[in-house]
Short mmCIF file of C-alpha atoms in Angstrom, two decimals:
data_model
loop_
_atom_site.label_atom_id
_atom_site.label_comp_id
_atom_site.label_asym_id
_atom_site.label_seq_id
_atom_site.Cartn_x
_atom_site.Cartn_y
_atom_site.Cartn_z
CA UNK X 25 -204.88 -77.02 -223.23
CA UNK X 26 -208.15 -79.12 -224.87
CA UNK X 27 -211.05 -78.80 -222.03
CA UNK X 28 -212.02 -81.62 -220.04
CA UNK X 29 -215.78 -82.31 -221.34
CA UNK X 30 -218.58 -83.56 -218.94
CA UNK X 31 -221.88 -84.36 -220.78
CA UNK X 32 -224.99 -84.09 -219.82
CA UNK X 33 -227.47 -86.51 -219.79
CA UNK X 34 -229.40 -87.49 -222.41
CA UNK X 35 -232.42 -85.09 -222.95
CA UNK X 36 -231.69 -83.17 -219.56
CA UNK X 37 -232.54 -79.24 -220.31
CA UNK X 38 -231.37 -77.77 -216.54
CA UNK X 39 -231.02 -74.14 -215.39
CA UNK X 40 -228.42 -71.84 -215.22
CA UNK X 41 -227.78 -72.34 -211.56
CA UNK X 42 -227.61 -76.11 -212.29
CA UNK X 43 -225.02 -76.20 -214.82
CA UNK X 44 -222.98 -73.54 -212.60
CA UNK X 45 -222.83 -76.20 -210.00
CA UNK X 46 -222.08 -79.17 -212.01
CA UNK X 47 -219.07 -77.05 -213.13
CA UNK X 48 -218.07 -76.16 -209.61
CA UNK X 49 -218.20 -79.87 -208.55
CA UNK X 50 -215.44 -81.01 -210.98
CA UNK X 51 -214.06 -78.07 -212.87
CA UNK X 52 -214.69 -79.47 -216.30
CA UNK X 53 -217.07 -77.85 -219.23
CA UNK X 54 -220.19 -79.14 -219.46
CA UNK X 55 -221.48 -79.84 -222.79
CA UNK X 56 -224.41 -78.66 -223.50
CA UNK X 57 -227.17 -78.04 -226.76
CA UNK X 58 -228.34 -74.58 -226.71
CA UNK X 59 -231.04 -75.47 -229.29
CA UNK X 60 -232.11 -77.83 -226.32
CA UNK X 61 -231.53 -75.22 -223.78
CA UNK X 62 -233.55 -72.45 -225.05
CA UNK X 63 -236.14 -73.52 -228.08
CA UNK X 64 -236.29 -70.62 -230.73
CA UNK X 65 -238.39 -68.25 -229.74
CA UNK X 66 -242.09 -68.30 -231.07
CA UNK X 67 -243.09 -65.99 -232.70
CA UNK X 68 -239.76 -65.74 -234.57
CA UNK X 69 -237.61 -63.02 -234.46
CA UNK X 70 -237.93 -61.45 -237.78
CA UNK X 71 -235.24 -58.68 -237.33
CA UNK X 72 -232.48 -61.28 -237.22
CA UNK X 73 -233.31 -62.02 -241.33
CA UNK X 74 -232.71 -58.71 -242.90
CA UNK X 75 -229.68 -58.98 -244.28
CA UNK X 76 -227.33 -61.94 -244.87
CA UNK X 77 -224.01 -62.49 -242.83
CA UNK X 78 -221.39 -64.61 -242.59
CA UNK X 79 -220.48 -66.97 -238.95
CA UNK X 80 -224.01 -65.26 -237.37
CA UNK X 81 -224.11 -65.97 -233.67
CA UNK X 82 -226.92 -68.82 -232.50
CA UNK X 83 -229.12 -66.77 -231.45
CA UNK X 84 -230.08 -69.64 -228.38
CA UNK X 85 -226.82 -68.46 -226.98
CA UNK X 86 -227.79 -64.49 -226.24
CA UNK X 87 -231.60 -65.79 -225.51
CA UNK X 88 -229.94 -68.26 -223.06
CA UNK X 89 -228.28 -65.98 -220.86
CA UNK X 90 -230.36 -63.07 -221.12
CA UNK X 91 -233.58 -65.00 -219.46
CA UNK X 92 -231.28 -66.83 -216.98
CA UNK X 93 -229.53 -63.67 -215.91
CA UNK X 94 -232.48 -61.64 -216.57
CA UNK X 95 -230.80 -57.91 -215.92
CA UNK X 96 -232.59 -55.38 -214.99
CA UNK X 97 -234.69 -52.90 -217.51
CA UNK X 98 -232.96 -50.30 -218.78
CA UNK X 99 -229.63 -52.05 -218.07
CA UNK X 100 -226.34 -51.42 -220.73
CA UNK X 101 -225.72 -54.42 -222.73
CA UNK X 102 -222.17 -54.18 -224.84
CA UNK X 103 -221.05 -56.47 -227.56
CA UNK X 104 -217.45 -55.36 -228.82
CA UNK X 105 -217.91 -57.32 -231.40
CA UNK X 106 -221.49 -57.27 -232.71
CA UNK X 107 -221.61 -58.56 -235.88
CA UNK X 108 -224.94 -57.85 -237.94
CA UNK X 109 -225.90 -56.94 -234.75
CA UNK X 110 -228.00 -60.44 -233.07
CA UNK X 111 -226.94 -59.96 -229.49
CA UNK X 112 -228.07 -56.40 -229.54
CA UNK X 113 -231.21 -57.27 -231.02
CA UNK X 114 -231.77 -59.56 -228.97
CA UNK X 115 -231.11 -57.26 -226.09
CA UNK X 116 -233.50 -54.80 -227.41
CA UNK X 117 -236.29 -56.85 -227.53
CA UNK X 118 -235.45 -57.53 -224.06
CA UNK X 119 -235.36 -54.17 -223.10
CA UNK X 120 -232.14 -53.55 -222.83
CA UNK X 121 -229.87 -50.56 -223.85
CA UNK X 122 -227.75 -52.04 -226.65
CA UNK X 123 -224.30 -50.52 -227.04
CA UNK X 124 -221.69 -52.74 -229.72
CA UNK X 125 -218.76 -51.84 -231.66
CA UNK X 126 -217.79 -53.88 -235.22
CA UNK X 127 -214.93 -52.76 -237.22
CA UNK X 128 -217.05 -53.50 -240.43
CA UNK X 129 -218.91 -50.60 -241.97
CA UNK X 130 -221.46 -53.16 -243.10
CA UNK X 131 -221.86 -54.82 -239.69
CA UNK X 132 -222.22 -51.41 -238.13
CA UNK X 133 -225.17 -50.61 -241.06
CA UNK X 134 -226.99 -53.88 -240.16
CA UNK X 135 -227.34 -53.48 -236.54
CA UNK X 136 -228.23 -49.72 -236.79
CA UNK X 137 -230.99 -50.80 -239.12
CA UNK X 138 -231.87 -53.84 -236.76
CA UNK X 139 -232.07 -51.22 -233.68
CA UNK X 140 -233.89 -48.28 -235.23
CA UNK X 141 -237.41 -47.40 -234.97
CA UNK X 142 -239.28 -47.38 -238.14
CA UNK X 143 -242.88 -46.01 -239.37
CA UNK X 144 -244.27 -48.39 -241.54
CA UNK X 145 -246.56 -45.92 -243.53
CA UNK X 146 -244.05 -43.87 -243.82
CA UNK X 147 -241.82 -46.01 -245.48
CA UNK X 148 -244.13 -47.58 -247.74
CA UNK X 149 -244.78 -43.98 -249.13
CA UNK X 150 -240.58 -43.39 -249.18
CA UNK X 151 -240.69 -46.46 -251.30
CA UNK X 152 -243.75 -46.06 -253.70
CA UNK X 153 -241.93 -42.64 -254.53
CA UNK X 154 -238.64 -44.05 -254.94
CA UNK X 155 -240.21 -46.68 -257.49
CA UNK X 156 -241.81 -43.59 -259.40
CA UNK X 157 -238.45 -41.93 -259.69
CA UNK X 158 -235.99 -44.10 -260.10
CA UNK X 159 -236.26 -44.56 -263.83
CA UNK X 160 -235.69 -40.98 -264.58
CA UNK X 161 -232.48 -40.69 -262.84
CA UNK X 162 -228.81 -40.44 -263.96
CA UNK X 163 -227.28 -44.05 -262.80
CA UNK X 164 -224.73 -42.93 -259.22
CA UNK X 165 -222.65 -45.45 -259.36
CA UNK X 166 -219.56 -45.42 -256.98
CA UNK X 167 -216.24 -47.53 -256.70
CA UNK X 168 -217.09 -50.98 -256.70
CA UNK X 169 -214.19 -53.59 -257.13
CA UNK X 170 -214.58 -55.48 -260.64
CA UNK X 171 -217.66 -54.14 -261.16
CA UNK X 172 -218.63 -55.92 -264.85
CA UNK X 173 -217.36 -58.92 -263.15
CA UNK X 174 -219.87 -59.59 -260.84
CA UNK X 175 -223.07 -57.37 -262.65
CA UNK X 176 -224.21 -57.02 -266.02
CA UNK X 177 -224.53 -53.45 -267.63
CA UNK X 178 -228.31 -53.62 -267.08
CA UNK X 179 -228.18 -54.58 -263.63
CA UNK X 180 -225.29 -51.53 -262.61
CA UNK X 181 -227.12 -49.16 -264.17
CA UNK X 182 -230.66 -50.33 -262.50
CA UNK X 183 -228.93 -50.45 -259.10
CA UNK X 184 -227.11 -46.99 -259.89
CA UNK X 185 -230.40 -45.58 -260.38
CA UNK X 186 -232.09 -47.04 -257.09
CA UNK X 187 -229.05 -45.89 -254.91
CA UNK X 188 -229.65 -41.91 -256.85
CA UNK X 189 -233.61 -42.54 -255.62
CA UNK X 190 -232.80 -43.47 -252.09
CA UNK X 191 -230.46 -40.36 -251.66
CA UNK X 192 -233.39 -38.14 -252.91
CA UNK X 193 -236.48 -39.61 -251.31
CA UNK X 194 -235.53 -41.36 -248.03
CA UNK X 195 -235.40 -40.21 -244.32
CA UNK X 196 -232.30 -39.87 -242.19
CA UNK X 197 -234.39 -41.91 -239.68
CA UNK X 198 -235.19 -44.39 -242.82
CA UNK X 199 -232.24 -44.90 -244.01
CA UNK X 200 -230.19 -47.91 -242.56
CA UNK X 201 -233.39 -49.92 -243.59
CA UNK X 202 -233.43 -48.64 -247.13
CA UNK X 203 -229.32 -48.53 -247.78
CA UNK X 204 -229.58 -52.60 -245.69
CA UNK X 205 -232.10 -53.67 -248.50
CA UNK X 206 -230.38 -52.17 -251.03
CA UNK X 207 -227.47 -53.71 -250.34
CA UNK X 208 -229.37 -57.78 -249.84
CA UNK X 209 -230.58 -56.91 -253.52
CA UNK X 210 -227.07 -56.57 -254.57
CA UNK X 211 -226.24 -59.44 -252.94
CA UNK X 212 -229.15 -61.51 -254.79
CA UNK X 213 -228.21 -59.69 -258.26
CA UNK X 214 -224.98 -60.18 -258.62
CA UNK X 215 -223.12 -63.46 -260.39
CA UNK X 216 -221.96 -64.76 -257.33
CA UNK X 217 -223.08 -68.03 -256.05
CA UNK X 218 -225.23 -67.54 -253.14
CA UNK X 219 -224.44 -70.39 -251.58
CA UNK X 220 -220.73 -69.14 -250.48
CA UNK X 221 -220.05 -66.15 -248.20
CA UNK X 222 -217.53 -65.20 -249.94
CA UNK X 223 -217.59 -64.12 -253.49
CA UNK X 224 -217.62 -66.46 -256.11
CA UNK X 225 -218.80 -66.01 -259.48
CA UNK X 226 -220.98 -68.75 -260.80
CA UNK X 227 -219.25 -71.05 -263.62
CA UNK X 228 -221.41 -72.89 -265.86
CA UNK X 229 -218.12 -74.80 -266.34
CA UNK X 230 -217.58 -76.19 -262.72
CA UNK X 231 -221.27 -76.85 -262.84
CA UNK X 232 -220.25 -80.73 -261.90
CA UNK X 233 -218.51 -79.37 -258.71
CA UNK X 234 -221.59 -77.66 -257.18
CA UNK X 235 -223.51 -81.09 -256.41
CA UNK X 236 -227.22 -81.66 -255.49
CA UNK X 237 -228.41 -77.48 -256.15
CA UNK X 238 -226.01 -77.12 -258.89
CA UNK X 239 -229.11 -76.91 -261.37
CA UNK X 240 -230.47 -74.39 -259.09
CA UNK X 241 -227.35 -72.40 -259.16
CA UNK X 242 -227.40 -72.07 -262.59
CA UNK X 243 -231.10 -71.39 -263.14
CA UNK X 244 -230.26 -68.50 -261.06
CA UNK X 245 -227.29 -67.29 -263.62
CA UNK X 246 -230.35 -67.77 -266.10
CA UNK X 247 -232.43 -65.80 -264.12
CA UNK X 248 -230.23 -63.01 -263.85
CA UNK X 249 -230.37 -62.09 -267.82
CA UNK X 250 -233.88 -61.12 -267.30
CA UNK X 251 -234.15 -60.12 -263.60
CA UNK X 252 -236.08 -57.12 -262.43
CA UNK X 253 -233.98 -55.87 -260.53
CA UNK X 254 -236.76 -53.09 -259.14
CA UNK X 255 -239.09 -55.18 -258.37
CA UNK X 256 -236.18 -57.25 -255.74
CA UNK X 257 -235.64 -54.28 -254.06
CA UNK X 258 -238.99 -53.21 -253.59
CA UNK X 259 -239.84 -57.05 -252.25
CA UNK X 260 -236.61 -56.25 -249.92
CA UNK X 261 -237.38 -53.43 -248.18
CA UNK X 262 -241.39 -54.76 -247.79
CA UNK X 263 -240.32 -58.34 -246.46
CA UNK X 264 -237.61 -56.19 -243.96
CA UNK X 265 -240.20 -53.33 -243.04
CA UNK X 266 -242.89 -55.95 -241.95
CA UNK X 267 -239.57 -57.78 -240.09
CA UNK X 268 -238.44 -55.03 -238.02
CA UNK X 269 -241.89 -54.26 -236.49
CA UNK X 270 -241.01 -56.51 -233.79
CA UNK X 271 -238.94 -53.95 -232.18
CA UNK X 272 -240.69 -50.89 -231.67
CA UNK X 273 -242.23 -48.24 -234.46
CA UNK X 274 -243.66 -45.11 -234.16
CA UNK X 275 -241.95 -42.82 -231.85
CA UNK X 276 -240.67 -45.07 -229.39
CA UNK X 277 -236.94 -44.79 -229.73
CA UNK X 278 -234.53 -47.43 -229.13
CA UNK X 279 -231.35 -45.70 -227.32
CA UNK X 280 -228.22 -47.48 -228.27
CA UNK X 281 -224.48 -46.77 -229.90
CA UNK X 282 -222.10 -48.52 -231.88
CA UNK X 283 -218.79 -47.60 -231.97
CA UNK X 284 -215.96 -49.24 -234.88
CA UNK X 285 -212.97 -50.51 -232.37
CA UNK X 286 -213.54 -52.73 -229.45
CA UNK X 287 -210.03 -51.45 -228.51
CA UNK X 288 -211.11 -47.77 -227.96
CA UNK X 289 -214.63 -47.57 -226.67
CA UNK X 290 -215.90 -44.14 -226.05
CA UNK X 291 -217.27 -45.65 -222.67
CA UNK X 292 -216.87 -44.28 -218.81
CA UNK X 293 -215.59 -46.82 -216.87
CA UNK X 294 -217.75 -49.35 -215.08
CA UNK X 295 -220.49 -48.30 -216.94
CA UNK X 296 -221.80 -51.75 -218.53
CA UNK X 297 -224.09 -53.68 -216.75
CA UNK X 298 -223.71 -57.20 -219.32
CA UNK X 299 -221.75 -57.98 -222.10
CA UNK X 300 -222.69 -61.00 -224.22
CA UNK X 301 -219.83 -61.24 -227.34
CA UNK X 302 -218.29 -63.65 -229.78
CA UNK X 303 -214.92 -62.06 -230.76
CA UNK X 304 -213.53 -63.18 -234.51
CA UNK X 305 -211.32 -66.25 -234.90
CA UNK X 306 -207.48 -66.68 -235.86
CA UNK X 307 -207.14 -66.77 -239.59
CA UNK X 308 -210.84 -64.87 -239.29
CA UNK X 309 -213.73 -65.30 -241.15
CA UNK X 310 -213.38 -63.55 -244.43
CA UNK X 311 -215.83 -60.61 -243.24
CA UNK X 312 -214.63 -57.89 -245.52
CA UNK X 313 -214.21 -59.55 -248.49
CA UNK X 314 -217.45 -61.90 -248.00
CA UNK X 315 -219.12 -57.58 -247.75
CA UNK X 316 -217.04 -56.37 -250.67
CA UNK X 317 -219.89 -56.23 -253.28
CA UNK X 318 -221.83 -54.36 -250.70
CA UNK X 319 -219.25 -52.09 -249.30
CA UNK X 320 -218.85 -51.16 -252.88
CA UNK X 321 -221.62 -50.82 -253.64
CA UNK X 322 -222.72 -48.43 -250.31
CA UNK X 323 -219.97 -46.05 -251.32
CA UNK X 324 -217.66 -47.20 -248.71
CA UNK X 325 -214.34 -48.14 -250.86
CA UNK X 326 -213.11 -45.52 -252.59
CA UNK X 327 -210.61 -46.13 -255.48
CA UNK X 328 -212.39 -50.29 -255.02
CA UNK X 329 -209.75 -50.71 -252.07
CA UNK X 330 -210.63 -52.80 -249.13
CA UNK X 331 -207.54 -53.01 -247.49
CA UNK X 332 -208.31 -49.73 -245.43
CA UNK X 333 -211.43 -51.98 -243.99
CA UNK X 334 -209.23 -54.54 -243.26
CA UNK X 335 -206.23 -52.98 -241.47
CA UNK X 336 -208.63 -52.61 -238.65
CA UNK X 337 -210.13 -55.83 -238.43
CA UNK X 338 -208.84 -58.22 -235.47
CA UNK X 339 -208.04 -61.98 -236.80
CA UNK X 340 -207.40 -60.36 -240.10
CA UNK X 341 -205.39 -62.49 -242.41
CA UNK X 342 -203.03 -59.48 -244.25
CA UNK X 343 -200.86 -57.77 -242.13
CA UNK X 344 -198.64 -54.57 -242.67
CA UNK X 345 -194.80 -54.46 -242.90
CA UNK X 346 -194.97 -52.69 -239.62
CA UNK X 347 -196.48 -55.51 -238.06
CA UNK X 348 -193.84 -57.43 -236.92
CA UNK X 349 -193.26 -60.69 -234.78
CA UNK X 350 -192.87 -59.50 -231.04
CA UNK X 351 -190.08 -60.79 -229.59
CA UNK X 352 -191.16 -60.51 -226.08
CA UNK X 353 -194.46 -62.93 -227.35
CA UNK X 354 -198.06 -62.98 -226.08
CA UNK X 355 -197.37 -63.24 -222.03
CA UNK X 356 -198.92 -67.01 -222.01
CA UNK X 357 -196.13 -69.48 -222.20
CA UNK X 358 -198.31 -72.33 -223.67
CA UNK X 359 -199.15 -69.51 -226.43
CA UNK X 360 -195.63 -68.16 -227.12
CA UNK X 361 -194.02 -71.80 -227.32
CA UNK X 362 -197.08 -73.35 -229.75
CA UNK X 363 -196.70 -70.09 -232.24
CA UNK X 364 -193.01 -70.46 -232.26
CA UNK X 365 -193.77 -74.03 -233.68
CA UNK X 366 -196.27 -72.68 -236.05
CA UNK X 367 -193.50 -70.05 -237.13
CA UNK X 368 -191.04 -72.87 -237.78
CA UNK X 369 -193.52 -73.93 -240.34
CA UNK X 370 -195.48 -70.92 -241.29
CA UNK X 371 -193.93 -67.73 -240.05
CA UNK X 372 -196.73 -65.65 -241.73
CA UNK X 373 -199.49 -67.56 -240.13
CA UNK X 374 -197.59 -67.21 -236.60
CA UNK X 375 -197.46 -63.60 -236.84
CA UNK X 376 -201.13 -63.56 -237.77
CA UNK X 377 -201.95 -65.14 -234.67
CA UNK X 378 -199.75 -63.58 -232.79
CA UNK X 379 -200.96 -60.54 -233.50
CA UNK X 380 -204.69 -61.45 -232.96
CA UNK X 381 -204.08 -62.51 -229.62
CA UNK X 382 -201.66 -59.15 -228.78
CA UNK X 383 -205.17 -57.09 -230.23
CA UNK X 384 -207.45 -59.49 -228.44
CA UNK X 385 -205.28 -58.77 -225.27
CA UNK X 386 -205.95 -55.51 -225.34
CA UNK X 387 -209.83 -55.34 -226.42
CA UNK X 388 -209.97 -57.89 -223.55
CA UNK X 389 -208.73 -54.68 -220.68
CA UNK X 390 -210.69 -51.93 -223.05
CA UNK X 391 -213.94 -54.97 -222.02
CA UNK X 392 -212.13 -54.96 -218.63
CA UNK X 393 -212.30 -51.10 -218.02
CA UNK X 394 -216.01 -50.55 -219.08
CA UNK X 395 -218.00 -53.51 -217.26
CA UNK X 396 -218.62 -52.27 -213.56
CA UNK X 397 -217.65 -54.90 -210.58
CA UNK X 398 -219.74 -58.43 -210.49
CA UNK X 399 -220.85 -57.86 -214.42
CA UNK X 400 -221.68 -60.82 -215.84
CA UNK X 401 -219.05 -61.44 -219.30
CA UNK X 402 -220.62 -64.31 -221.71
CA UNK X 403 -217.63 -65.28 -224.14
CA UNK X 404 -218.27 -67.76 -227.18
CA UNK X 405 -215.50 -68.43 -228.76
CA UNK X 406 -214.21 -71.59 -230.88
CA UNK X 407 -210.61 -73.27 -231.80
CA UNK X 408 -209.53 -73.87 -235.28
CA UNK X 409 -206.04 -75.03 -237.04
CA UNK X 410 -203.38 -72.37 -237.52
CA UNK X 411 -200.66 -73.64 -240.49
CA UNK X 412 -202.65 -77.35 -239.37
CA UNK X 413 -201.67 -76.96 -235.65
CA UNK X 414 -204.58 -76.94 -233.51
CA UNK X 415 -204.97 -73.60 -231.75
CA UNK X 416 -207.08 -73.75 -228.54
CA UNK X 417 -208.41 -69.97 -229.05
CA UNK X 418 -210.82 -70.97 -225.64
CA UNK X 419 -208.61 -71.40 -223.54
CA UNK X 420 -205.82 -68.46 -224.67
CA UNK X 421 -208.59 -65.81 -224.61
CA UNK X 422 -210.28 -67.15 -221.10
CA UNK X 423 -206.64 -66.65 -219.85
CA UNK X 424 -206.12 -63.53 -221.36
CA UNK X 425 -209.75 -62.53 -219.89
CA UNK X 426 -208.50 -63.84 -216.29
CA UNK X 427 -205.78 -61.31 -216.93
CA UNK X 428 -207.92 -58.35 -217.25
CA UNK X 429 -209.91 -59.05 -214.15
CA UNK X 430 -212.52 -61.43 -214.92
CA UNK X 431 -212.79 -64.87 -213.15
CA UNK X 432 -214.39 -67.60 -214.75
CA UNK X 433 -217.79 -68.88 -213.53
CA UNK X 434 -218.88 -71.33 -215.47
CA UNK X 435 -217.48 -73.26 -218.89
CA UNK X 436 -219.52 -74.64 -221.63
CA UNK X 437 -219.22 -76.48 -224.79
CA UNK X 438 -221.60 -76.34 -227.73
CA UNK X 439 -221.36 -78.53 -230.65
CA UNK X 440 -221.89 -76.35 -234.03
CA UNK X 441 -224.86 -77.66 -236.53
CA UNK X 442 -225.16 -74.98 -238.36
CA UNK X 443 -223.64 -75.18 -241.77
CA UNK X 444 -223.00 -71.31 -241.46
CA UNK X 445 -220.59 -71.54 -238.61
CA UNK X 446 -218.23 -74.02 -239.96
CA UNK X 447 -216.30 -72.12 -243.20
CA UNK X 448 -212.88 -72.54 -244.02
CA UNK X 449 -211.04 -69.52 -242.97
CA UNK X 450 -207.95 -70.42 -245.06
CA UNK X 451 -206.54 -73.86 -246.71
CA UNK X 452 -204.54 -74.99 -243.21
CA UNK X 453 -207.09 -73.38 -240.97
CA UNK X 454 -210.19 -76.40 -240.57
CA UNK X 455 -213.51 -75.66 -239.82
CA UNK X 456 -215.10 -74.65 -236.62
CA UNK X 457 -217.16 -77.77 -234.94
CA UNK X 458 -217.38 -76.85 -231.56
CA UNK X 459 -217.57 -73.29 -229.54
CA UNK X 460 -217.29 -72.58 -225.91
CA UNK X 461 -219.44 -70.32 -224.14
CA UNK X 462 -218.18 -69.09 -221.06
CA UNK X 463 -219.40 -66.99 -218.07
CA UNK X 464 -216.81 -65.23 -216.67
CA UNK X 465 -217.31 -61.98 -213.72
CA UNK X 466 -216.24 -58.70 -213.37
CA UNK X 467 -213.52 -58.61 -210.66
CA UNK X 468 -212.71 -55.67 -208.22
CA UNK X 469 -211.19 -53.11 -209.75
CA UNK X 470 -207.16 -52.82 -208.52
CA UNK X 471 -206.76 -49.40 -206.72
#
């Protein structure tokens, strides 16, 4: 099921309309650069840097289709799966109403912060206070999973003390900014090496295996003895006040919602106008345990479990006892006959994707239900290896998408240079090298 590719030519940067047609004339995706197709926006978009996040979306993509579609003001964007929240950014700046849905409580936290209305002055004073009280304050320091592994007594205590502060001195309307820097400073105080999404706790030993930065990486771990830890946070939440001016401030409120399950949005039907989304892979990115230290740290794993966070999380690689193989299979034969292969040699990576594609089915109809007639549905998406069988992901989600009443429009294929998009997901699943973006429509509705 691999697409058939047509490239473009060399240096050609056409319009919307033309690539439609070129994929009309011979049914095959079009390859395409989207940092060609849509040069990053000048001046930058500062809200997209407050927080760090693993498998970001290129922003190009969102950018793309938002000036070539160009909806109408005031029109309801949805991304089911939004991420830190860069398609609904993006949507706000465009003056959109941004509605997404992440099962991540850290995802969720991002884009809130990303999409609320801030008062600079305000903040600034929220902050000079929180720096004047912070010292005297008992340490609040909740569940956080191996806690002296990844942070020194010092540091715990220092960041127990700013999380007491923020409680007593911020705003409601403040706080996803505040608790969103608070949580990039644990990020940049803790032992883990920065350069992996995932936590992994610097090792002066394997100091051979981290090539050309590896002296960096330790200078960091040297760093860290001394590090004031104040002073990080208080650069944070300047360098992401002074970001997040390019939405709006003052009283001009941003009207958007996020919900936590793209299965069950609290949506009326036909009431999106766009939706613009990049659902998670098979054998997913890691996005709960690359957020543990946060979630921890934000109060949001009790008893330092994250398996609650992860039962809910579609392409999630642990699965339940009550999550069995289905016998009666996905529905698409070219599906159901390649994962009964993969079960032959991996039956627990077979039921994994199994099971993402049955929960992908069904966000797929929830999308299906929501998005009125003639919407426009952008859908990046990439293939990977399951158990080291390629698994066209494209192609088994455009299906399942044809399924729920959308009809495919136009196909293309983007080549991934970002580092950031192309992390292991597990030992037999690759890396990602390539996505496909397609533009799929809103069907009638059956009566």
């Amino acid at each position: 099921m691999t697409a058939r590719v047509e490239p473009l030519p060399h240096g050609e940067r056409p319009a919307l309309d033309t690539l439609i047609s070129r994929f009309d004339s011979g049914s095959a995706a079009v390859e395409v650069n989207f940092r060609r197709l849509m040069p990053s926006v000048t001046p930058p978009r500062g809200g997209h840097a407050i927080h760090p996040y693993p498998a970001k979306l290129l922003v190009n993509i969102p950018q793309f289709f938002l000036a070539a579609l160009c909806p109408d003001h005031g029109d309801k964007l949805l991304d089911p799966f939004c991420g830190s929240g860069t398609v609904l950014y993006e949507a706000a700046l465009a003056g959109l109403r941004p509605l997404g849905s992440d099962s991540n409580p850290l995802a969720r936290l991002v884009t809130r912060a990303k999409l609320t209305s801030i008062n600079r002055d305000v903040v600034g004073d929220e902050l000079a206070l929180i720096m004047q009280r912070y010292p005297m304050l008992a340490p609040d320091i909740p569940d956080v999973i191996n806690l002296d592994y990844w942070f020194s007594d010092r540091i715990s205590q220092t960041l127990g003390k700013l999380r007491a502060a923020i409680a007593q001195c911020v705003s409601t309307r403040h706080r996803p900014l505040f608790d969103v820097s608070f949580s990039a400073t644990v990020k940049r105080v803790s032992y883990a090496d920065p350069r992996l999404s995932v936590p992994v706790k610097i090792n002066p030993a394997r100091s051979a295996r981290y090539g050309a930065k590896g002296d960096e990486v330790l200078r960091r771990l040297a760093r860290l003895e001394n590090v004031d830890v104040a002073a990080v946070f208080w650069s944070i939440v300047s360098q992401n006040s002074r970001r997040l001016r390019q939405v709006r401030e003052g009283d001009a409120e941003i009207p958007f919602t996020i919900f936590d399950d793209a299965r069950a949005l609290n949506l009326a039907d036909a009431s999106i106008d766009i939706a613009i989304t990049s659902p998670p892979y098979v054998g997913a990115q890691k996005y709960i345990r690359a957020s543990s230290l946060s979630l921890g740290w934000l109060g949001f794993t009790p008893e330092c479990k994250l398996r609650p966070h992860e039962r809910v999380s579609i392409g999630r690689e642990h699965l339940g006892a009550e999550e069995i193989w289905q016998t009666e299979g996905t529905g698409i034969l070219a599906a159901d006959a390649l994962l009964d292969e993969i079960a032959a040699r991996n039956p627990l990576r077979a039921r994994i994707a199994q099971r993402y594609l049955l929960e992908m089915r069904d966000a797929l109809a929830e999308l299906a239900r929501v998005m009125r007639t003639g919407a426009d549905l952008i859908l990046v998406v990439g293939p990977n290896l399951v158990a080291g069988f390629e698994f066209p992901t494209p192609a088994f989600l455009e299906e399942l998408a044809r399924r729920a009443g959308f009809a495919t429009h136009l196909h293309l294929i983007d080549s991934i240079e970002s580092r950031g998009l192309m992390t292991k997901r597990n030992r037999t699943a690759g890396v990602i090298q390539q996505e496909s973006v397609f533009l799929l429509k809103r069907g009638p509705v059956d009566v």
